[in-house]
mmCIF file of C-alpha atoms in Angstrom:
data_model
loop_
_atom_site.group_PDB
_atom_site.id
_atom_site.type_symbol
_atom_site.label_atom_id
_atom_site.label_comp_id
_atom_site.label_asym_id
_atom_site.label_seq_id
_atom_site.Cartn_x
_atom_site.Cartn_y
_atom_site.Cartn_z
ATOM 1 C CA MET A 13 0.000 0.000 0.000
ATOM 2 C CA GLN A 14 1.313 3.441 -0.910
ATOM 3 C CA VAL A 15 0.658 6.935 0.382
ATOM 4 C CA LYS A 16 -1.903 8.692 -1.800
ATOM 5 C CA ARG A 17 -4.929 10.979 -1.468
ATOM 6 C CA LYS A 18 -7.640 9.704 0.906
ATOM 7 C CA MET A 19 -5.248 7.380 2.780
ATOM 8 C CA VAL A 20 -4.731 7.674 6.538
ATOM 9 C CA VAL A 21 -0.989 7.757 7.122
ATOM 10 C CA THR A 22 0.952 7.488 10.377
ATOM 11 C CA ILE A 23 4.505 8.773 10.532
ATOM 12 C CA GLU A 24 7.152 9.123 13.208
ATOM 13 C CA TYR A 25 9.220 12.267 12.798
ATOM 14 C CA ILE A 26 11.711 14.702 14.286
ATOM 15 C CA LEU A 27 11.786 18.360 13.233
ATOM 16 C CA LYS A 28 15.070 20.299 13.166
ATOM 17 C CA ASN A 29 16.144 23.826 12.269
ATOM 18 C CA GLU A 30 18.856 24.859 9.804
ATOM 19 C CA LYS A 31 21.539 24.282 12.482
ATOM 20 C CA GLY A 32 20.379 20.690 13.032
ATOM 21 C CA GLU A 33 18.923 21.495 16.460
ATOM 22 C CA ILE A 34 15.741 19.649 17.366
ATOM 23 C CA ILE A 35 12.852 22.107 17.578
ATOM 24 C CA ASP A 36 10.143 19.430 17.845
ATOM 25 C CA PRO A 37 10.928 15.897 18.972
ATOM 26 C CA GLY A 38 7.781 14.931 17.094
ATOM 27 C CA GLY A 39 6.729 11.401 17.754
ATOM 28 C CA LYS A 40 3.784 9.792 15.978
ATOM 29 C CA LEU A 41 1.508 11.801 13.729
ATOM 30 C CA LYS A 42 -1.559 10.442 11.963
ATOM 31 C CA TYR A 43 -3.081 12.471 9.141
ATOM 32 C CA LEU A 44 -5.393 12.198 6.127
ATOM 33 C CA HIS A 45 -3.253 12.523 3.012
ATOM 34 C CA GLY A 46 -4.292 15.135 0.459
ATOM 35 C CA PHE A 47 -6.486 17.138 2.854
ATOM 36 C CA LYS A 48 -3.981 19.819 3.927
ATOM 37 C CA ASN A 49 -3.547 18.234 7.373
ATOM 38 C CA ILE A 50 0.251 18.663 7.220
ATOM 39 C CA LEU A 51 2.676 21.082 5.586
ATOM 40 C CA PRO A 52 2.541 20.939 1.771
ATOM 41 C CA GLY A 53 6.291 20.370 1.441
ATOM 42 C CA LEU A 54 6.170 17.339 3.729
ATOM 43 C CA GLU A 55 3.042 15.916 2.130
ATOM 44 C CA GLU A 56 4.647 16.112 -1.338
ATOM 45 C CA VAL A 57 7.629 14.036 -0.188
ATOM 46 C CA LEU A 58 5.440 11.339 1.369
ATOM 47 C CA GLU A 59 3.327 10.798 -1.769
ATOM 48 C CA GLY A 60 3.944 7.300 -3.180
ATOM 49 C CA LYS A 61 5.955 6.017 -0.213
ATOM 50 C CA SER A 62 5.190 2.757 1.638
ATOM 51 C CA VAL A 63 5.223 1.529 5.231
ATOM 52 C CA GLY A 64 8.824 1.320 6.439
ATOM 53 C CA ASP A 65 10.098 3.994 4.041
ATOM 54 C CA THR A 66 12.134 6.734 5.663
ATOM 55 C CA PHE A 67 12.299 10.385 4.696
ATOM 56 C CA ASN A 68 14.719 13.225 5.188
ATOM 57 C CA VAL A 69 13.371 16.466 3.752
ATOM 58 C CA ALA A 70 14.072 20.183 3.840
ATOM 59 C CA VAL A 71 10.814 22.132 3.580
ATOM 60 C CA PRO A 72 11.329 25.723 2.391
ATOM 61 C CA PRO A 73 9.234 28.489 4.008
ATOM 62 C CA GLU A 74 6.874 28.779 1.032
ATOM 63 C CA LYS A 75 5.934 25.092 1.444
ATOM 64 C CA GLY A 76 5.945 25.283 5.238
ATOM 65 C CA TYR A 77 4.495 28.089 7.345
ATOM 66 C CA GLY A 78 5.057 30.722 4.661
ATOM 67 C CA PRO A 79 7.327 33.759 4.598
ATOM 68 C CA ARG A 80 7.345 36.245 7.452
ATOM 69 C CA ASP A 81 4.926 39.132 6.884
ATOM 70 C CA GLU A 82 5.854 42.402 8.576
ATOM 71 C CA ASN A 83 2.196 43.480 8.194
ATOM 72 C CA MET A 84 1.379 40.848 10.844
ATOM 73 C CA ILE A 85 3.094 42.908 13.577
ATOM 74 C CA PHE A 86 0.744 45.110 15.614
ATOM 75 C CA THR A 87 0.757 47.341 18.662
ATOM 76 C CA VAL A 88 -2.207 46.724 20.961
ATOM 77 C CA PRO A 89 -3.325 48.077 24.340
ATOM 78 C CA ALA A 90 -1.908 46.061 27.247
ATOM 79 C CA ALA A 91 -5.444 46.065 28.670
ATOM 80 C CA ASN A 92 -6.399 43.605 25.892
ATOM 81 C CA PHE A 93 -4.487 40.876 27.732
ATOM 82 C CA LYS A 94 -6.344 39.068 30.480
ATOM 83 C CA ARG A 95 -4.110 38.572 33.487
ATOM 84 C CA THR A 96 -4.244 38.110 37.197
ATOM 85 C CA GLU A 97 -2.538 40.197 39.840
ATOM 86 C CA ASP A 98 0.363 37.726 39.911
ATOM 87 C CA SER A 99 0.907 37.486 36.165
ATOM 88 C CA GLU A 100 2.955 39.842 34.087
ATOM 89 C CA ILE A 101 3.117 39.955 30.289
ATOM 90 C CA GLU A 102 6.694 39.212 29.206
ATOM 91 C CA VAL A 103 8.513 39.409 25.872
ATOM 92 C CA GLY A 104 8.484 35.990 24.220
ATOM 93 C CA MET A 105 5.144 34.901 25.692
ATOM 94 C CA GLU A 106 2.800 33.247 23.226
ATOM 95 C CA PHE A 107 -0.978 33.437 23.256
ATOM 96 C CA GLU A 108 -3.654 31.769 21.168
ATOM 97 C CA THR A 109 -6.171 34.104 19.593
ATOM 98 C CA GLU A 110 -8.730 34.146 16.817
ATOM 99 C CA ILE A 111 -9.263 36.802 14.164
ATOM 100 C CA ASN A 112 -12.249 36.401 11.854
ATOM 101 C CA GLU A 113 -12.542 32.782 13.045
ATOM 102 C CA VAL A 114 -8.936 32.032 11.991
ATOM 103 C CA PRO A 115 -6.693 30.793 14.836
ATOM 104 C CA TYR A 116 -3.347 32.510 15.382
ATOM 105 C CA ILE A 117 -0.485 32.257 17.823
ATOM 106 C CA LEU A 118 0.619 35.735 18.772
ATOM 107 C CA THR A 119 4.028 36.362 20.280
ATOM 108 C CA VAL A 120 4.829 39.346 22.499
ATOM 109 C CA ILE A 121 7.873 41.050 20.978
ATOM 110 C CA GLU A 122 8.035 44.340 22.915
ATOM 111 C CA LYS A 123 6.477 46.019 25.954
ATOM 112 C CA MET A 124 5.935 49.767 25.597
ATOM 113 C CA GLY A 125 4.255 51.087 28.732
ATOM 114 C CA ASP A 126 0.508 50.601 28.314
ATOM 115 C CA LYS A 127 0.972 49.119 24.842
ATOM 116 C CA ILE A 128 2.366 45.784 23.677
ATOM 117 C CA LYS A 129 3.841 44.951 20.277
ATOM 118 C CA VAL A 130 2.799 41.496 19.055
ATOM 119 C CA ASP A 131 3.708 39.312 16.089
ATOM 120 C CA LEU A 132 0.946 37.211 14.522
ATOM 121 C CA ASN A 133 3.290 35.356 12.170
ATOM 122 C CA HIS A 134 3.553 31.652 12.957
ATOM 123 C CA PRO A 135 6.695 31.165 15.091
ATOM 124 C CA LEU A 136 8.203 29.049 12.273
ATOM 125 C CA ALA A 137 7.230 31.419 9.424
ATOM 126 C CA GLY A 138 10.146 32.328 7.190
ATOM 127 C CA LYS A 139 12.190 29.315 8.293
ATOM 128 C CA ALA A 140 13.267 26.216 6.440
ATOM 129 C CA LEU A 141 12.213 23.083 8.323
ATOM 130 C CA TYR A 142 14.082 19.772 8.307
ATOM 131 C CA PHE A 143 12.118 16.568 8.881
ATOM 132 C CA ASP A 144 13.568 13.101 9.501
ATOM 133 C CA GLY A 145 11.106 10.274 9.822
ATOM 134 C CA LYS A 146 9.557 6.983 8.858
ATOM 135 C CA ILE A 147 6.145 5.851 7.641
ATOM 136 C CA THR A 148 4.741 3.403 10.186
ATOM 137 C CA ASN A 149 1.185 2.795 8.940
ATOM 138 C CA ILE A 150 -1.040 3.375 5.912
ATOM 139 C CA ARG A 151 -4.700 2.448 5.642
ATOM 140 C CA ASP A 152 -7.786 3.288 3.622
ATOM 141 C CA SER A 153 -9.861 6.083 5.117
ATOM 142 C CA TYR A 154 -13.370 5.675 6.459
ATOM 143 C CA SER A 155 -16.224 7.630 4.866
ATOM 144 C CA ASP A 156 -16.716 9.820 7.950
ATOM 145 C CA GLU A 157 -13.016 10.737 7.875
ATOM 146 C CA LEU A 158 -13.398 11.946 4.294
ATOM 147 C CA VAL A 159 -16.396 14.051 5.282
ATOM 148 C CA ASP A 160 -14.594 15.507 8.323
ATOM 149 C CA GLY A 161 -11.281 15.932 6.493
ATOM 150 C CA TYR A 162 -9.153 14.329 9.209
ATOM 151 C CA PRO A 163 -8.599 10.841 10.683
ATOM 152 C CA LEU A 164 -10.364 9.428 13.707
ATOM 153 C CA LYS A 165 -8.383 10.107 16.875
ATOM 154 C CA ASP A 166 -8.536 6.578 18.216
ATOM 155 C CA ASP A 167 -9.285 3.979 15.581
ATOM 156 C CA GLY A 168 -7.130 1.207 17.086
ATOM 157 C CA GLU A 169 -5.262 0.816 13.811
ATOM 158 C CA ASP A 170 -1.941 2.439 14.619
ATOM 159 C CA LYS A 171 -0.093 -0.820 15.106
ATOM 160 C CA GLU A 172 3.089 -1.068 13.054
ATOM 161 C CA GLU A 173 2.850 -3.462 10.159
#
């Protein structure tokens, strides 16, 4: 069986940066191939592979999280951040937010008195990503997975073949 559209694929992977440092130890990831569940550059490499095949791929920014966009940097009132008496907003903190029903991770990049400068670019935007991994399972998808666009969370079929 080979990786192709509408197949549920399980991989084990490690993600590294351009210096070879591990930025995500990964582990197992199950996804529905051809449904934009993973980065386009990684999905392209997995097409046609079989269980047991390994991969080592460099995904450029345009096939990963995209280029950095300086228009995604904003200054907002500090009062917009919910916090308790004991919590302080610090540079580098990340928060999940939603804009027009699209989820974003915003990163605090500067504190300026009663204002805070934030970056809505994905933390890995503009960076090449290096994946090492192995395909551990491939199966046909179920009809409800095709409707939902993603695999069932616990289908009991993640045993290595």
